[in-house]
mmCIF file of C-alpha atoms in Angstrom:
data_model
loop_
_atom_site.group_PDB
_atom_site.id
_atom_site.type_symbol
_atom_site.label_atom_id
_atom_site.label_comp_id
_atom_site.label_asym_id
_atom_site.label_seq_id
_atom_site.Cartn_x
_atom_site.Cartn_y
_atom_site.Cartn_z
ATOM 1 C CA MET A 24 -24.119 0.477 5.051
ATOM 2 C CA VAL A 25 -20.684 2.097 4.789
ATOM 3 C CA LEU A 26 -19.125 -1.216 3.720
ATOM 4 C CA ALA A 27 -21.850 -1.655 1.096
ATOM 5 C CA ILE A 28 -21.308 1.865 -0.272
ATOM 6 C CA PHE A 29 -17.558 1.316 -0.543
ATOM 7 C CA SER A 30 -18.080 -2.068 -2.235
ATOM 8 C CA ILE A 31 -20.470 -0.586 -4.809
ATOM 9 C CA SER A 32 -18.064 2.318 -5.413
ATOM 10 C CA ILE A 33 -15.227 -0.154 -6.052
ATOM 11 C CA LEU A 34 -17.415 -2.002 -8.586
ATOM 12 C CA ILE A 35 -18.167 1.281 -10.359
ATOM 13 C CA ALA A 36 -14.463 2.205 -10.361
ATOM 14 C CA PHE A 37 -13.671 -1.296 -11.638
ATOM 15 C CA THR A 38 -16.072 -0.839 -14.568
ATOM 16 C CA LEU A 39 -14.654 2.590 -15.433
ATOM 17 C CA SER A 40 -11.079 1.325 -15.149
ATOM 18 C CA THR A 41 -11.670 -1.559 -17.560
ATOM 19 C CA ASN A 42 -12.733 1.004 -20.160
ATOM 20 C CA THR A 43 -9.883 3.452 -19.507
ATOM 21 C CA GLY A 44 -7.097 3.340 -22.049
ATOM 22 C CA PHE A 45 -6.141 4.139 -25.611
ATOM 23 C CA ILE A 46 -8.570 1.515 -26.942
ATOM 24 C CA LYS A 47 -12.142 1.795 -25.660
ATOM 25 C CA LEU A 48 -14.458 -1.062 -24.826
ATOM 26 C CA SER A 49 -18.178 -0.342 -24.781
ATOM 27 C CA PRO A 50 -20.225 -1.755 -21.856
ATOM 28 C CA MET A 51 -21.631 -4.506 -24.097
ATOM 29 C CA GLU A 52 -18.171 -5.365 -25.475
ATOM 30 C CA LEU A 53 -16.908 -5.531 -21.906
ATOM 31 C CA ILE A 54 -19.688 -7.920 -20.850
ATOM 32 C CA HIS A 55 -19.197 -10.096 -23.931
ATOM 33 C CA THR A 56 -15.439 -10.236 -23.362
ATOM 34 C CA LEU A 57 -15.844 -11.108 -19.669
ATOM 35 C CA PHE A 58 -18.002 -14.070 -20.654
ATOM 36 C CA GLY A 59 -15.586 -15.208 -23.359
ATOM 37 C CA MET A 60 -17.549 -13.886 -26.338
ATOM 38 C CA GLY A 61 -15.211 -11.029 -27.307
ATOM 39 C CA THR A 62 -12.642 -10.857 -30.073
ATOM 40 C CA LYS A 63 -9.024 -11.923 -29.530
ATOM 41 C CA LYS A 64 -7.966 -8.286 -29.433
ATOM 42 C CA GLN A 65 -10.596 -7.414 -26.819
ATOM 43 C CA SER A 66 -9.661 -10.445 -24.696
ATOM 44 C CA LEU A 67 -5.974 -9.499 -24.889
ATOM 45 C CA ILE A 68 -6.669 -5.934 -23.789
ATOM 46 C CA LEU A 69 -8.983 -6.902 -20.945
ATOM 47 C CA PHE A 70 -7.482 -10.108 -19.526
ATOM 48 C CA ASP A 71 -3.781 -9.568 -20.212
ATOM 49 C CA PHE A 72 -3.399 -5.839 -19.559
ATOM 50 C CA ARG A 73 -6.256 -4.192 -17.685
ATOM 51 C CA LEU A 74 -7.658 -6.829 -15.317
ATOM 52 C CA PRO A 75 -4.313 -7.741 -13.673
ATOM 53 C CA ARG A 76 -3.624 -4.060 -13.057
ATOM 54 C CA ILE A 77 -7.065 -3.502 -11.546
ATOM 55 C CA VAL A 78 -6.750 -6.542 -9.266
ATOM 56 C CA ILE A 79 -3.292 -5.394 -8.138
ATOM 57 C CA SER A 80 -4.678 -1.899 -7.430
ATOM 58 C CA VAL A 81 -7.388 -3.365 -5.193
ATOM 59 C CA LEU A 82 -4.927 -5.595 -3.322
ATOM 60 C CA ILE A 83 -2.359 -2.833 -2.873
ATOM 61 C CA GLY A 84 -4.954 -0.369 -1.610
ATOM 62 C CA ALA A 85 -6.264 -2.836 0.956
ATOM 63 C CA GLY A 86 -2.781 -3.873 2.098
ATOM 64 C CA LEU A 87 -1.376 -0.361 2.519
ATOM 65 C CA ALA A 88 -4.534 0.911 4.228
ATOM 66 C CA VAL A 89 -4.605 -1.898 6.796
ATOM 67 C CA SER A 90 -0.864 -1.504 7.346
ATOM 68 C CA GLY A 91 -1.343 2.182 8.111
ATOM 69 C CA CYS A 92 -4.317 1.459 10.350
ATOM 70 C CA ILE A 93 -2.245 -1.022 12.377
ATOM 71 C CA LEU A 94 0.665 1.423 12.712
ATOM 72 C CA GLN A 95 -1.695 4.142 13.911
ATOM 73 C CA GLY A 96 -3.158 1.696 16.420
ATOM 74 C CA ILE A 97 0.089 0.399 17.916
ATOM 75 C CA SER A 98 1.687 3.859 18.086
ATOM 76 C CA ARG A 99 -1.520 5.682 19.122
ATOM 77 C CA ASN A 100 -0.528 8.365 16.627
ATOM 78 C CA SER A 101 -2.867 9.492 13.853
ATOM 79 C CA LEU A 102 0.070 10.530 11.640
ATOM 80 C CA ALA A 103 1.613 7.045 11.438
ATOM 81 C CA ASP A 104 1.821 5.614 7.920
ATOM 82 C CA PRO A 105 4.219 3.111 6.288
ATOM 83 C CA GLY A 106 5.327 5.798 3.831
ATOM 84 C CA ILE A 107 5.906 8.529 6.388
ATOM 85 C CA LEU A 108 7.678 6.160 8.805
ATOM 86 C CA GLY A 109 10.123 5.021 6.124
ATOM 87 C CA ILE A 110 8.962 1.408 5.895
ATOM 88 C CA ASN A 111 8.030 1.856 2.240
ATOM 89 C CA ALA A 112 11.411 3.478 1.586
ATOM 90 C CA GLY A 113 13.249 0.548 3.199
ATOM 91 C CA ALA A 114 11.305 -1.950 1.117
ATOM 92 C CA GLY A 115 11.909 0.121 -1.981
ATOM 93 C CA LEU A 116 15.641 0.327 -1.360
ATOM 94 C CA THR A 117 16.105 -3.449 -1.383
ATOM 95 C CA VAL A 118 13.983 -3.853 -4.508
ATOM 96 C CA MET A 119 15.904 -1.045 -6.202
ATOM 97 C CA LEU A 120 19.212 -2.676 -5.265
ATOM 98 C CA PHE A 121 18.017 -5.908 -6.824
ATOM 99 C CA ILE A 122 16.867 -4.162 -10.006
ATOM 100 C CA SER A 123 20.162 -2.255 -10.157
ATOM 101 C CA PHE A 124 22.427 -5.284 -9.953
ATOM 102 C CA TYR A 125 20.269 -7.836 -11.783
ATOM 103 C CA PRO A 126 21.288 -8.189 -15.451
ATOM 104 C CA THR A 127 17.839 -7.350 -16.830
ATOM 105 C CA THR A 128 14.627 -6.085 -15.282
ATOM 106 C CA ASN A 129 12.506 -8.217 -17.615
ATOM 107 C CA ALA A 130 13.891 -11.489 -16.265
ATOM 108 C CA ALA A 131 13.702 -10.520 -12.593
ATOM 109 C CA PRO A 132 12.081 -13.351 -10.614
ATOM 110 C CA VAL A 133 8.696 -11.910 -9.735
ATOM 111 C CA PHE A 134 8.081 -14.039 -6.653
ATOM 112 C CA LEU A 135 11.384 -12.955 -5.099
ATOM 113 C CA LEU A 136 10.487 -9.261 -5.059
ATOM 114 C CA PRO A 137 8.004 -9.385 -2.124
ATOM 115 C CA ILE A 138 10.547 -11.320 -0.040
ATOM 116 C CA LEU A 139 13.266 -8.767 -0.772
ATOM 117 C CA ALA A 140 10.877 -5.920 -0.002
ATOM 118 C CA LEU A 141 9.886 -7.633 3.244
ATOM 119 C CA ILE A 142 13.545 -7.866 4.283
ATOM 120 C CA GLY A 143 14.114 -4.166 3.625
ATOM 121 C CA ALA A 144 10.878 -3.131 5.334
ATOM 122 C CA GLY A 145 11.611 -5.398 8.304
ATOM 123 C CA LEU A 146 15.116 -4.040 8.828
ATOM 124 C CA THR A 147 13.819 -0.474 8.591
ATOM 125 C CA ALA A 148 10.987 -1.145 11.050
ATOM 126 C CA ALA A 149 13.420 -2.810 13.466
ATOM 127 C CA LEU A 150 15.736 0.209 13.295
ATOM 128 C CA ILE A 151 12.848 2.622 13.922
ATOM 129 C CA TYR A 152 11.570 0.501 16.806
ATOM 130 C CA VAL A 153 14.974 0.344 18.491
ATOM 131 C CA LEU A 154 15.589 4.075 18.125
ATOM 132 C CA ALA A 155 12.069 5.073 19.216
ATOM 133 C CA TYR A 156 11.836 2.668 22.165
ATOM 134 C CA LYS A 157 12.696 4.112 25.563
ATOM 135 C CA LYS A 158 13.293 1.978 28.632
ATOM 136 C CA HIS A 159 10.528 2.183 31.253
ATOM 137 C CA GLN A 160 8.411 4.249 28.843
ATOM 138 C CA GLY A 161 7.923 1.862 25.944
ATOM 139 C CA LEU A 162 7.308 3.002 22.367
ATOM 140 C CA LEU A 163 6.763 6.752 22.421
ATOM 141 C CA PRO A 164 4.366 7.793 19.585
ATOM 142 C CA LEU A 165 5.941 11.166 18.807
ATOM 143 C CA ARG A 166 9.438 9.715 19.005
ATOM 144 C CA MET A 167 8.390 6.963 16.586
ATOM 145 C CA ILE A 168 7.111 9.471 14.017
ATOM 146 C CA LEU A 169 10.201 11.693 14.212
ATOM 147 C CA THR A 170 12.528 8.686 14.021
ATOM 148 C CA GLY A 171 10.638 7.320 11.041
ATOM 149 C CA VAL A 172 10.825 10.621 9.170
ATOM 150 C CA ALA A 173 14.580 10.818 9.797
ATOM 151 C CA VAL A 174 15.164 7.197 8.703
ATOM 152 C CA ALA A 175 13.015 7.723 5.591
ATOM 153 C CA ALA A 176 15.064 10.804 4.663
ATOM 154 C CA GLY A 177 18.317 8.856 5.041
ATOM 155 C CA ILE A 178 17.060 5.936 2.947
ATOM 156 C CA SER A 179 15.759 8.298 0.250
ATOM 157 C CA ALA A 180 19.161 9.974 0.072
ATOM 158 C CA ALA A 181 20.883 6.592 -0.259
ATOM 159 C CA THR A 182 18.421 5.608 -2.989
ATOM 160 C CA ILE A 183 19.172 8.772 -4.982
ATOM 161 C CA VAL A 184 22.908 8.147 -4.713
ATOM 162 C CA LEU A 185 22.476 4.571 -5.949
ATOM 163 C CA THR A 186 20.491 5.704 -8.983
ATOM 164 C CA LEU A 187 23.573 7.592 -10.239
ATOM 165 C CA ARG A 188 25.249 4.315 -11.239
ATOM 166 C CA LEU A 189 22.298 3.015 -13.254
ATOM 167 C CA SER A 190 22.162 2.760 -17.020
ATOM 168 C CA PRO A 191 19.548 4.983 -18.734
ATOM 169 C CA ASP A 192 17.165 2.043 -19.258
ATOM 170 C CA LYS A 193 17.322 0.912 -15.654
ATOM 171 C CA TYR A 194 17.136 4.468 -14.387
ATOM 172 C CA GLN A 195 13.851 4.937 -16.240
ATOM 173 C CA VAL A 196 12.438 1.782 -14.629
ATOM 174 C CA VAL A 197 13.611 2.804 -11.140
ATOM 175 C CA ALA A 198 12.415 6.418 -11.498
ATOM 176 C CA THR A 199 8.957 5.276 -12.576
ATOM 177 C CA TRP A 200 8.878 2.720 -9.786
ATOM 178 C CA MET A 201 9.941 5.288 -7.147
ATOM 179 C CA ALA A 202 7.148 7.620 -8.249
ATOM 180 C CA GLY A 203 4.622 4.918 -7.374
ATOM 181 C CA SER A 204 3.635 3.252 -10.621
ATOM 182 C CA ILE A 205 1.748 -0.041 -10.688
ATOM 183 C CA TRP A 206 4.319 -1.561 -12.990
ATOM 184 C CA GLY A 207 3.529 -5.250 -12.423
ATOM 185 C CA THR A 208 0.705 -5.515 -14.916
ATOM 186 C CA ASN A 209 0.449 -9.260 -15.436
ATOM 187 C CA TRP A 210 -0.999 -12.192 -13.523
ATOM 188 C CA LYS A 211 2.420 -13.277 -12.214
ATOM 189 C CA PHE A 212 2.558 -10.160 -10.045
ATOM 190 C CA VAL A 213 -0.990 -10.830 -8.841
ATOM 191 C CA LEU A 214 0.045 -14.346 -7.788
ATOM 192 C CA ALA A 215 3.185 -12.977 -6.114
ATOM 193 C CA LEU A 216 1.171 -10.515 -4.013
ATOM 194 C CA LEU A 217 -2.019 -12.504 -3.382
ATOM 195 C CA PRO A 218 -0.664 -15.019 -0.786
ATOM 196 C CA TRP A 219 0.650 -12.213 1.414
ATOM 197 C CA ILE A 220 -2.692 -10.406 1.335
ATOM 198 C CA LEU A 221 -4.737 -13.585 1.889
ATOM 199 C CA VAL A 222 -2.674 -14.544 4.943
ATOM 200 C CA LEU A 223 -1.923 -11.195 6.587
ATOM 201 C CA LEU A 224 -5.257 -9.380 6.129
ATOM 202 C CA PRO A 225 -7.374 -12.031 7.920
ATOM 203 C CA PHE A 226 -4.739 -12.243 10.657
ATOM 204 C CA ALA A 227 -4.917 -8.456 11.085
ATOM 205 C CA PHE A 228 -8.722 -8.666 11.342
ATOM 206 C CA TYR A 229 -8.316 -11.441 13.923
ATOM 207 C CA LYS A 230 -6.075 -9.150 15.996
ATOM 208 C CA SER A 231 -8.578 -6.268 15.941
ATOM 209 C CA ARG A 232 -9.505 -6.769 19.614
ATOM 210 C CA VAL A 233 -5.823 -6.514 20.560
ATOM 211 C CA LEU A 234 -5.602 -3.183 18.716
ATOM 212 C CA ASN A 235 -8.627 -1.949 20.654
ATOM 213 C CA THR A 236 -6.862 -2.875 23.893
ATOM 214 C CA LEU A 237 -3.574 -1.224 22.893
ATOM 215 C CA ASN A 238 -5.429 2.005 22.122
ATOM 216 C CA LEU A 239 -6.304 2.257 25.820
ATOM 217 C CA GLY A 240 -2.632 2.823 26.670
ATOM 218 C CA ASP A 241 0.129 0.520 27.829
ATOM 219 C CA GLN A 242 -0.719 0.649 31.534
ATOM 220 C CA ILE A 243 -4.408 -0.142 31.090
ATOM 221 C CA ALA A 244 -3.663 -2.829 28.453
ATOM 222 C CA THR A 245 -1.171 -4.462 30.810
ATOM 223 C CA GLY A 246 -3.713 -4.288 33.625
ATOM 224 C CA LEU A 247 -6.218 -6.103 31.399
ATOM 225 C CA GLY A 248 -3.691 -8.910 30.957
ATOM 226 C CA ALA A 249 -2.456 -8.134 27.440
ATOM 227 C CA PRO A 250 1.248 -8.847 26.692
ATOM 228 C CA VAL A 251 1.728 -5.357 25.275
ATOM 229 C CA GLU A 252 5.243 -5.543 23.803
ATOM 230 C CA LYS A 253 4.719 -9.010 22.344
ATOM 231 C CA GLU A 254 1.436 -8.039 20.674
ATOM 232 C CA ARG A 255 2.923 -4.774 19.438
ATOM 233 C CA LEU A 256 5.816 -6.620 17.784
ATOM 234 C CA VAL A 257 3.451 -9.139 16.160
ATOM 235 C CA LEU A 258 1.225 -6.383 14.799
ATOM 236 C CA LEU A 259 4.261 -4.415 13.640
ATOM 237 C CA ALA A 260 5.427 -7.501 11.736
ATOM 238 C CA VAL A 261 1.989 -7.773 10.074
ATOM 239 C CA ALA A 262 2.062 -4.093 9.079
ATOM 240 C CA VAL A 263 5.594 -4.470 7.693
ATOM 241 C CA GLY A 264 4.633 -7.604 5.752
ATOM 242 C CA LEU A 265 1.642 -5.895 4.159
ATOM 243 C CA ALA A 266 3.548 -2.717 3.297
ATOM 244 C CA GLY A 267 6.643 -4.537 1.996
ATOM 245 C CA SER A 268 4.747 -6.951 -0.255
ATOM 246 C CA CYS A 269 2.633 -4.119 -1.696
ATOM 247 C CA VAL A 270 5.627 -1.858 -2.339
ATOM 248 C CA ALA A 271 7.324 -4.700 -4.246
ATOM 249 C CA VAL A 272 4.731 -4.492 -7.021
ATOM 250 C CA SER A 273 3.560 -0.880 -6.730
ATOM 251 C CA GLY A 274 6.618 1.205 -5.943
ATOM 252 C CA GLY A 275 6.503 4.142 -3.588
ATOM 253 C CA ILE A 276 2.780 4.869 -3.323
ATOM 254 C CA GLY A 277 2.482 6.975 -0.197
ATOM 255 C CA PHE A 278 -0.369 8.404 1.901
ATOM 256 C CA VAL A 279 -2.775 5.475 1.285
ATOM 257 C CA GLY A 280 -2.026 4.192 4.786
ATOM 258 C CA LEU A 281 -2.712 7.667 6.153
ATOM 259 C CA VAL A 282 -5.800 8.809 4.260
ATOM 260 C CA ALA A 283 -7.800 5.548 4.124
ATOM 261 C CA PRO A 284 -7.760 4.809 7.899
ATOM 262 C CA HIS A 285 -8.733 8.405 8.699
ATOM 263 C CA LEU A 286 -11.594 8.316 6.215
ATOM 264 C CA ALA A 287 -12.769 4.986 7.630
ATOM 265 C CA ARG A 288 -12.461 6.204 11.235
ATOM 266 C CA SER A 289 -14.536 9.305 10.489
ATOM 267 C CA LEU A 290 -17.302 7.083 9.077
ATOM 268 C CA VAL A 291 -17.405 4.053 11.402
ATOM 269 C CA GLY A 292 -15.487 5.059 14.526
ATOM 270 C CA SER A 293 -12.355 3.580 16.090
ATOM 271 C CA ARG A 294 -13.556 0.039 16.836
ATOM 272 C CA HIS A 295 -11.072 -2.034 14.856
ATOM 273 C CA GLN A 296 -13.447 -4.934 14.150
ATOM 274 C CA ILE A 297 -15.216 -2.678 11.644
ATOM 275 C CA LEU A 298 -12.473 -0.069 11.142
ATOM 276 C CA LEU A 299 -9.972 -2.463 9.523
ATOM 277 C CA PRO A 300 -12.360 -3.830 6.822
ATOM 278 C CA THR A 301 -13.642 -0.320 6.112
ATOM 279 C CA ALA A 302 -10.085 1.019 5.781
ATOM 280 C CA ALA A 303 -9.213 -1.867 3.432
ATOM 281 C CA LEU A 304 -12.137 -1.008 1.136
ATOM 282 C CA ALA A 305 -11.356 2.721 1.326
ATOM 283 C CA GLY A 306 -7.730 2.045 0.377
ATOM 284 C CA SER A 307 -8.751 -0.154 -2.549
ATOM 285 C CA LEU A 308 -11.141 2.515 -3.804
ATOM 286 C CA LEU A 309 -8.479 5.219 -3.460
ATOM 287 C CA VAL A 310 -5.788 3.312 -5.390
ATOM 288 C CA ILE A 311 -8.040 2.008 -8.172
ATOM 289 C CA THR A 312 -9.498 5.519 -8.649
ATOM 290 C CA ALA A 313 -6.041 7.120 -8.662
ATOM 291 C CA ASP A 314 -4.750 4.545 -11.166
ATOM 292 C CA THR A 315 -7.757 5.127 -13.433
ATOM 293 C CA ILE A 316 -7.291 8.909 -13.312
ATOM 294 C CA GLY A 317 -3.561 8.518 -13.970
ATOM 295 C CA ARG A 318 -4.219 6.451 -17.095
ATOM 296 C CA TRP A 319 -6.989 8.741 -18.336
ATOM 297 C CA ILE A 320 -5.758 12.285 -17.724
ATOM 298 C CA LEU A 321 -2.831 12.347 -20.207
ATOM 299 C CA GLN A 322 -3.701 9.598 -22.694
ATOM 300 C CA PRO A 323 -1.860 7.855 -24.312
ATOM 301 C CA SER A 324 0.762 8.628 -21.628
ATOM 302 C CA GLU A 325 0.011 8.022 -17.967
ATOM 303 C CA VAL A 326 0.676 9.725 -14.632
ATOM 304 C CA PRO A 327 2.110 7.396 -11.947
ATOM 305 C CA THR A 328 -0.515 6.352 -9.418
ATOM 306 C CA GLY A 329 1.650 7.533 -6.524
ATOM 307 C CA ILE A 330 1.627 11.096 -7.837
ATOM 308 C CA VAL A 331 -2.182 11.135 -8.143
ATOM 309 C CA VAL A 332 -2.519 9.792 -4.586
ATOM 310 C CA ALA A 333 -0.006 12.368 -3.324
ATOM 311 C CA VAL A 334 -2.102 15.200 -4.781
ATOM 312 C CA VAL A 335 -4.812 14.184 -2.308
ATOM 313 C CA GLY A 336 -2.632 12.799 0.478
ATOM 314 C CA ALA A 337 -0.071 15.590 0.940
ATOM 315 C CA PRO A 338 -2.598 18.387 1.669
ATOM 316 C CA TYR A 339 -4.502 16.009 3.952
ATOM 317 C CA PHE A 340 -1.308 15.222 5.856
ATOM 318 C CA LEU A 341 -0.591 18.932 6.319
ATOM 319 C CA TYR A 342 -4.162 19.411 7.572
ATOM 320 C CA LEU A 343 -3.741 16.604 10.124
ATOM 321 C CA LEU A 344 -0.359 17.999 11.184
ATOM 322 C CA ALA A 345 -1.842 21.469 11.739
ATOM 323 C CA ARG A 346 -4.763 20.014 13.687
ATOM 324 C CA THR A 347 -2.371 17.952 15.834
ATOM 325 C CA LYS A 348 -0.320 21.043 16.739
ATOM 326 C CA SER A 349 -3.432 22.835 17.838
#
């Protein structure tokens, strides 16, 4: 029932998002255009501008939410999130470096961006893992969070320093991207992101039983015959791949990987076979709603999606932090 409610909510948000913008499309015009009976102008607005952005919002929401859910599972820490741990920042740094040194942002090879983001996210995750890992004790959850926050702060500082050498045009692109704007609004970006989501999401669902086992603790999981460190590294690689590929086309949208898994867990429990799909739908709904609000609230200008998500995510993070201390 929860999955059905989320799916219907995403369809409603999809309908509202297709009609959000400077030029309005009535419900009948929308239906006619979807079935190829609209005018050239209506088809251009819907198929070339709005639909790619909506599809990317859905994919990004699902990818970041599942990434956060995996990180929370392997670290056994409810505060884990690819943004908080610095994985998003690492992915963003490599993409920003590419944008900075490439002659023009318009000609940047779209399909290279997820690979670059994956490299940055992977190196960051490896650094966090090495620093947080303690011999004979494994990966300590609290140590992982604190290490991730410190690494994220360092990467953010390096990113700010690098922006000082940018031209005004490139600085505007990078600043918008860092704020978490879904800037890849054409079908090329959808095709660049889609393979990563289609491969990594089903694999994450397949590994849901392993996540259930890891949640029992390292000693019990080892006693049940699970290769704990190997499975943790595989799942960490999946989380990094999802976060890196999403950041490549969305910029620094934070808190999706924190809020969506918690919302899903409060509704369906902690069994990952149902938790992961529910978190994916919750993340998609959160991002598509935030993007729609961002495009609607200050028309014809728009508020970056990451800022809208942060308005919800930051207070929720503080609430979880206060509850954890208690």
